[in-house]
């Protein structure tokens, strides 16, 4: 068994206790199982009031040596990366650790040849293709700071992110395949580049054979590759050197460039990957198309995009630091049909499957035989991330995908936390519908009342905060430490404030109740949108819903619900009343929405979050200034909601 694998409930309890009583000794031990060029001299220095957090100071390392080089002795011929293309008729690609190492070194040399140096920022705006993984790791290998921008973002969003970090080089592709569409990445990038003076060079991958016009200082990826070899020693990094910047939207203002550093991020993502998913590696075996996997390592698949933190931590760094086999998928769950995820699970004999509740709800809406037609017998662990998962979706996932045999890990964390914070460990600690359950070793959550006082004892409900640092906490917002302090450390002195609410049940399991900034006060009662939505979603006719507030003469605020119905249900007054009644039955009459609008879709961000800001405006009957809707997954839905608004 792996050195830091927790394999029983008592072992979890023991690890947790030690992580609280002796945090430094606890993390020292875990960090020792990595390759360091120089051992650290000070494990932790922190002060949440400044705020300042430093882990493993004095230590030197390169994360790619841990993700690649050190596996070459035993796993050179094991598959590191499986690439499943958008089109199911195209062949999957398999990269062994040896091949991945070579690809990364080669591209690192391309970056060097294009004048990228340690500390330079490199913006990556690419589709989900293997070259994206190579590029991320190539940056890390030479000490350049990657800033991956999700390939669904608009030119304006891309330009804002490039400029915020003054990136020197842009990596992009001619286009990206998504279902039956091609995203014209190069032309979007060119638009962005009109306002990006810091970019000196753009390297363009040919993915879709789209016609593109190369401009000055733009070069082809494959031509650059042909000029270099694959010998690239690692840049030695200090533990607290910057590894990457990743942008996350704030509740106000421009996006925040969260900064993650090399040492702590590596240690924490690797530790949590292994334990949450209970990933099992094994002796080195050759994994190819035909090869048998008896006794081989697990195959793990996270459906996120590398443009988000989930992809950074749990497609790339966490799995590779563990010598795992990780799948990356270029396409979408609906192409060529809603059976695609299950087809991929069958084809690659996926053992751990990690996705978002929004995907589960979309899949659950389609005929069940799309899941049942495929052999899912290799699945051992199911995971979810990104938003609270409602009972119905959890049960569907459990019954139809896991067949009641796979523990579900509901993983609560954030871009800012770098790694999973609260989650069960698959099959080791209990899983419970809609509960993230227990904090991981090293994580000290507390619930606070509205005065910021810690609520002791169970059950309890309040504002979630974390009172002790963990190795992968973001160190700052790039270029704006003051904002970092204001957003995360000012609301509750001496504590990290994630912006979520939670409840803790009798046995101490946490359930995330949703953002605390989405609370609506109705007739003086605090109502969270998430529990109301959960109640509405429990109705048999409902796929998904979103609740916002709108001004009301008597109550102050009233509730406006946007509701998507399952096929086969039609909007009627009777249905409307029964949904209101469902909410009244679940939460109380006070939570009954005043208005319910049936809609075909909800405006969503690329990471699947509902854009409440837009829904709120529509509910307020103020559609004059909806702001930038170009970054939405489905901008077209906005007009239809406006047209049908009540
Ligand atoms: O509100 C929480 C929700 O997503 C937020 C973080 O979003 P982001 O930085 O985009 O990272 C998403 C992927 C880690 C959190 O503040 N969230 C995330 N996971 C869960 C969740 N809410 C409930 N349950 C979860 N498992």
PDB file of N, CA and C in Angstrom, residues 364-417:
ATOM      1  N   UNK A 364     -29.304  12.618 -16.031  1.00  0.00           N
ATOM      2  CA  UNK A 364     -30.461  11.950 -15.419  1.00  0.00           C
ATOM      3  C   UNK A 364     -31.754  12.282 -16.160  1.00  0.00           C
ATOM      4  N   UNK A 365     -31.702  13.365 -16.900  1.00  0.00           N
ATOM      5  CA  UNK A 365     -32.887  13.806 -17.625  1.00  0.00           C
ATOM      6  C   UNK A 365     -33.152  12.909 -18.838  1.00  0.00           C
ATOM      7  N   UNK A 366     -32.139  12.165 -19.244  1.00  0.00           N
ATOM      8  CA  UNK A 366     -32.265  11.353 -20.454  1.00  0.00           C
ATOM      9  C   UNK A 366     -32.556   9.898 -20.118  1.00  0.00           C
ATOM     10  N   UNK A 367     -33.051   9.156 -21.112  1.00  0.00           N
ATOM     11  CA  UNK A 367     -33.470   7.788 -20.822  1.00  0.00           C
ATOM     12  C   UNK A 367     -32.351   6.984 -20.163  1.00  0.00           C
ATOM     13  N   UNK A 368     -32.734   6.214 -19.188  1.00  0.00           N
ATOM     14  CA  UNK A 368     -31.769   5.512 -18.369  1.00  0.00           C
ATOM     15  C   UNK A 368     -30.983   4.475 -19.157  1.00  0.00           C
ATOM     16  N   UNK A 369     -31.576   3.992 -20.264  1.00  0.00           N
ATOM     17  CA  UNK A 369     -30.828   2.974 -21.006  1.00  0.00           C
ATOM     18  C   UNK A 369     -29.528   3.517 -21.584  1.00  0.00           C
ATOM     19  N   UNK A 370     -29.403   4.842 -21.664  1.00  0.00           N
ATOM     20  CA  UNK A 370     -28.132   5.401 -22.122  1.00  0.00           C
ATOM     21  C   UNK A 370     -27.012   5.042 -21.150  1.00  0.00           C
ATOM     22  N   UNK A 371     -27.353   4.882 -19.894  1.00  0.00           N
ATOM     23  CA  UNK A 371     -26.347   4.409 -18.934  1.00  0.00           C
ATOM     24  C   UNK A 371     -26.336   2.888 -18.901  1.00  0.00           C
ATOM     25  N   UNK A 372     -27.519   2.309 -18.996  1.00  0.00           N
ATOM     26  CA  UNK A 372     -27.589   0.855 -18.820  1.00  0.00           C
ATOM     27  C   UNK A 372     -27.031   0.062 -19.994  1.00  0.00           C
ATOM     28  N   UNK A 373     -26.906   0.720 -21.143  1.00  0.00           N
ATOM     29  CA  UNK A 373     -26.355   0.033 -22.306  1.00  0.00           C
ATOM     30  C   UNK A 373     -24.862  -0.237 -22.188  1.00  0.00           C
ATOM     31  N   UNK A 374     -24.245   0.382 -21.218  1.00  0.00           N
ATOM     32  CA  UNK A 374     -22.795   0.254 -21.124  1.00  0.00           C
ATOM     33  C   UNK A 374     -22.395  -0.520 -19.875  1.00  0.00           C
ATOM     34  N   UNK A 375     -21.243  -1.133 -19.996  1.00  0.00           N
ATOM     35  CA  UNK A 375     -20.731  -1.925 -18.892  1.00  0.00           C
ATOM     36  C   UNK A 375     -19.928  -1.021 -17.949  1.00  0.00           C
ATOM     37  N   UNK A 376     -20.492  -0.792 -16.787  1.00  0.00           N
ATOM     38  CA  UNK A 376     -19.837   0.121 -15.849  1.00  0.00           C
ATOM     39  C   UNK A 376     -19.228  -0.651 -14.679  1.00  0.00           C
ATOM     40  N   UNK A 377     -18.946  -1.911 -14.907  1.00  0.00           N
ATOM     41  CA  UNK A 377     -18.557  -2.753 -13.769  1.00  0.00           C
ATOM     42  C   UNK A 377     -17.190  -2.405 -13.183  1.00  0.00           C
ATOM     43  N   UNK A 378     -16.388  -1.638 -13.916  1.00  0.00           N
ATOM     44  CA  UNK A 378     -15.078  -1.304 -13.347  1.00  0.00           C
ATOM     45  C   UNK A 378     -15.137  -0.151 -12.353  1.00  0.00           C
ATOM     46  N   UNK A 379     -16.255   0.558 -12.352  1.00  0.00           N
ATOM     47  CA  UNK A 379     -16.333   1.716 -11.461  1.00  0.00           C
ATOM     48  C   UNK A 379     -16.246   1.301  -9.997  1.00  0.00           C
ATOM     49  N   UNK A 380     -15.419   2.022  -9.255  1.00  0.00           N
ATOM     50  CA  UNK A 380     -15.291   1.762  -7.816  1.00  0.00           C
ATOM     51  C   UNK A 380     -15.666   2.994  -6.997  1.00  0.00           C
ATOM     52  N   UNK A 381     -15.281   4.173  -7.501  1.00  0.00           N
ATOM     53  CA  UNK A 381     -15.548   5.414  -6.768  1.00  0.00           C
ATOM     54  C   UNK A 381     -16.229   6.412  -7.696  1.00  0.00           C
ATOM     55  N   UNK A 382     -17.249   7.086  -7.176  1.00  0.00           N
ATOM     56  CA  UNK A 382     -17.880   8.176  -7.916  1.00  0.00           C
ATOM     57  C   UNK A 382     -17.656   9.462  -7.132  1.00  0.00           C
ATOM     58  N   UNK A 383     -17.394  10.540  -7.849  1.00  0.00           N
ATOM     59  CA  UNK A 383     -17.177  11.800  -7.142  1.00  0.00           C
ATOM     60  C   UNK A 383     -18.000  12.923  -7.745  1.00  0.00           C
ATOM     61  N   UNK A 384     -18.266  13.932  -6.931  1.00  0.00           N
ATOM     62  CA  UNK A 384     -18.910  15.147  -7.446  1.00  0.00           C
ATOM     63  C   UNK A 384     -18.207  16.365  -6.863  1.00  0.00           C
ATOM     64  N   UNK A 385     -18.337  17.467  -7.577  1.00  0.00           N
ATOM     65  CA  UNK A 385     -17.681  18.703  -7.167  1.00  0.00           C
ATOM     66  C   UNK A 385     -18.332  19.912  -7.818  1.00  0.00           C
ATOM     67  N   UNK A 386     -18.281  21.034  -7.127  1.00  0.00           N
ATOM     68  CA  UNK A 386     -18.615  22.312  -7.757  1.00  0.00           C
ATOM     69  C   UNK A 386     -19.850  22.977  -7.221  1.00  0.00           C
ATOM     70  N   UNK A 387     -20.765  22.220  -6.672  1.00  0.00           N
ATOM     71  CA  UNK A 387     -22.005  22.800  -6.158  1.00  0.00           C
ATOM     72  C   UNK A 387     -22.651  21.748  -5.269  1.00  0.00           C
ATOM     73  N   UNK A 388     -23.591  22.182  -4.459  1.00  0.00           N
ATOM     74  CA  UNK A 388     -24.270  21.188  -3.637  1.00  0.00           C
ATOM     75  C   UNK A 388     -25.009  20.200  -4.538  1.00  0.00           C
ATOM     76  N   UNK A 389     -24.964  18.946  -4.195  1.00  0.00           N
ATOM     77  CA  UNK A 389     -25.703  17.953  -4.982  1.00  0.00           C
ATOM     78  C   UNK A 389     -27.006  17.644  -4.249  1.00  0.00           C
ATOM     79  N   UNK A 390     -28.112  17.744  -4.984  1.00  0.00           N
ATOM     80  CA  UNK A 390     -29.411  17.498  -4.355  1.00  0.00           C
ATOM     81  C   UNK A 390     -29.655  16.000  -4.225  1.00  0.00           C
ATOM     82  N   UNK A 391     -30.570  15.666  -3.367  1.00  0.00           N
ATOM     83  CA  UNK A 391     -30.901  14.272  -3.079  1.00  0.00           C
ATOM     84  C   UNK A 391     -31.184  13.455  -4.330  1.00  0.00           C
ATOM     85  N   UNK A 392     -32.008  14.055  -5.177  1.00  0.00           N
ATOM     86  CA  UNK A 392     -32.446  13.315  -6.355  1.00  0.00           C
ATOM     87  C   UNK A 392     -31.273  12.950  -7.266  1.00  0.00           C
ATOM     88  N   UNK A 393     -30.405  13.924  -7.516  1.00  0.00           N
ATOM     89  CA  UNK A 393     -29.243  13.668  -8.375  1.00  0.00           C
ATOM     90  C   UNK A 393     -28.311  12.659  -7.708  1.00  0.00           C
ATOM     91  N   UNK A 394     -28.135  12.812  -6.408  1.00  0.00           N
ATOM     92  CA  UNK A 394     -27.259  11.891  -5.670  1.00  0.00           C
ATOM     93  C   UNK A 394     -27.785  10.459  -5.808  1.00  0.00           C
ATOM     94  N   UNK A 395     -29.083  10.316  -5.632  1.00  0.00           N
ATOM     95  CA  UNK A 395     -29.669   8.971  -5.696  1.00  0.00           C
ATOM     96  C   UNK A 395     -29.610   8.379  -7.097  1.00  0.00           C
ATOM     97  N   UNK A 396     -29.811   9.214  -8.085  1.00  0.00           N
ATOM     98  CA  UNK A 396     -29.718   8.730  -9.468  1.00  0.00           C
ATOM     99  C   UNK A 396     -28.301   8.225  -9.747  1.00  0.00           C
ATOM    100  N   UNK A 397     -27.327   9.032  -9.328  1.00  0.00           N
ATOM    101  CA  UNK A 397     -25.903   8.691  -9.515  1.00  0.00           C
ATOM    102  C   UNK A 397     -25.595   7.363  -8.808  1.00  0.00           C
ATOM    103  N   UNK A 398     -26.078   7.275  -7.603  1.00  0.00           N
ATOM    104  CA  UNK A 398     -25.830   6.083  -6.798  1.00  0.00           C
ATOM    105  C   UNK A 398     -26.503   4.848  -7.403  1.00  0.00           C
ATOM    106  N   UNK A 399     -27.767   4.987  -7.796  1.00  0.00           N
ATOM    107  CA  UNK A 399     -28.527   3.826  -8.258  1.00  0.00           C
ATOM    108  C   UNK A 399     -28.121   3.385  -9.656  1.00  0.00           C
ATOM    109  N   UNK A 400     -28.042   4.354 -10.575  1.00  0.00           N
ATOM    110  CA  UNK A 400     -27.893   3.972 -11.978  1.00  0.00           C
ATOM    111  C   UNK A 400     -26.450   3.922 -12.448  1.00  0.00           C
ATOM    112  N   UNK A 401     -25.598   4.709 -11.852  1.00  0.00           N
ATOM    113  CA  UNK A 401     -24.190   4.668 -12.271  1.00  0.00           C
ATOM    114  C   UNK A 401     -23.403   3.746 -11.332  1.00  0.00           C
ATOM    115  N   UNK A 402     -23.556   3.963 -10.056  1.00  0.00           N
ATOM    116  CA  UNK A 402     -22.810   3.153  -9.090  1.00  0.00           C
ATOM    117  C   UNK A 402     -23.468   1.826  -8.770  1.00  0.00           C
ATOM    118  N   UNK A 403     -24.723   1.643  -9.223  1.00  0.00           N
ATOM    119  CA  UNK A 403     -25.496   0.418  -8.934  1.00  0.00           C
ATOM    120  C   UNK A 403     -25.468   0.102  -7.439  1.00  0.00           C
ATOM    121  N   UNK A 404     -25.455   1.153  -6.657  1.00  0.00           N
ATOM    122  CA  UNK A 404     -25.479   0.981  -5.204  1.00  0.00           C
ATOM    123  C   UNK A 404     -24.194   0.411  -4.621  1.00  0.00           C
ATOM    124  N   UNK A 405     -23.171   0.273  -5.456  1.00  0.00           N
ATOM    125  CA  UNK A 405     -21.947  -0.385  -4.970  1.00  0.00           C
ATOM    126  C   UNK A 405     -20.743   0.544  -4.875  1.00  0.00           C
ATOM    127  N   UNK A 406     -20.885   1.742  -5.419  1.00  0.00           N
ATOM    128  CA  UNK A 406     -19.723   2.641  -5.428  1.00  0.00           C
ATOM    129  C   UNK A 406     -19.931   3.769  -4.432  1.00  0.00           C
ATOM    130  N   UNK A 407     -19.021   3.916  -3.492  1.00  0.00           N
ATOM    131  CA  UNK A 407     -19.155   5.077  -2.607  1.00  0.00           C
ATOM    132  C   UNK A 407     -19.080   6.372  -3.412  1.00  0.00           C
ATOM    133  N   UNK A 408     -19.902   7.346  -3.015  1.00  0.00           N
ATOM    134  CA  UNK A 408     -19.870   8.658  -3.675  1.00  0.00           C
ATOM    135  C   UNK A 408     -19.108   9.625  -2.780  1.00  0.00           C
ATOM    136  N   UNK A 409     -18.121  10.284  -3.349  1.00  0.00           N
ATOM    137  CA  UNK A 409     -17.435  11.331  -2.594  1.00  0.00           C
ATOM    138  C   UNK A 409     -17.905  12.688  -3.103  1.00  0.00           C
ATOM    139  N   UNK A 410     -18.552  13.419  -2.215  1.00  0.00           N
ATOM    140  CA  UNK A 410     -19.033  14.768  -2.522  1.00  0.00           C
ATOM    141  C   UNK A 410     -17.952  15.699  -1.989  1.00  0.00           C
ATOM    142  N   UNK A 411     -17.177  16.269  -2.894  1.00  0.00           N
ATOM    143  CA  UNK A 411     -15.954  16.962  -2.491  1.00  0.00           C
ATOM    144  C   UNK A 411     -16.163  18.472  -2.469  1.00  0.00           C
ATOM    145  N   UNK A 412     -16.067  19.045  -1.306  1.00  0.00           N
ATOM    146  CA  UNK A 412     -16.203  20.506  -1.198  1.00  0.00           C
ATOM    147  C   UNK A 412     -14.824  21.150  -1.186  1.00  0.00           C
ATOM    148  N   UNK A 413     -14.637  22.086  -2.072  1.00  0.00           N
ATOM    149  CA  UNK A 413     -13.394  22.875  -2.105  1.00  0.00           C
ATOM    150  C   UNK A 413     -13.561  24.010  -3.090  1.00  0.00           C
ATOM    151  N   UNK A 414     -12.481  24.726  -3.357  1.00  0.00           N
ATOM    152  CA  UNK A 414     -12.560  25.939  -4.176  1.00  0.00           C
ATOM    153  C   UNK A 414     -11.252  26.165  -4.938  1.00  0.00           C
ATOM    154  N   UNK A 415     -11.323  27.040  -5.921  1.00  0.00           N
ATOM    155  CA  UNK A 415     -10.100  27.466  -6.614  1.00  0.00           C
ATOM    156  C   UNK A 415      -9.073  27.921  -5.565  1.00  0.00           C
ATOM    157  N   UNK A 416      -9.555  28.630  -4.586  1.00  0.00           N
ATOM    158  CA  UNK A 416      -8.686  29.217  -3.570  1.00  0.00           C
ATOM    159  C   UNK A 416      -8.039  28.168  -2.667  1.00  0.00           C
ATOM    160  N   UNK A 417      -8.704  27.051  -2.477  1.00  0.00           N
ATOM    161  CA  UNK A 417      -8.171  26.062  -1.530  1.00  0.00           C
ATOM    162  C   UNK A 417      -7.195  25.102  -2.202  1.00  0.00           C
TER     163      UNK A 417
END
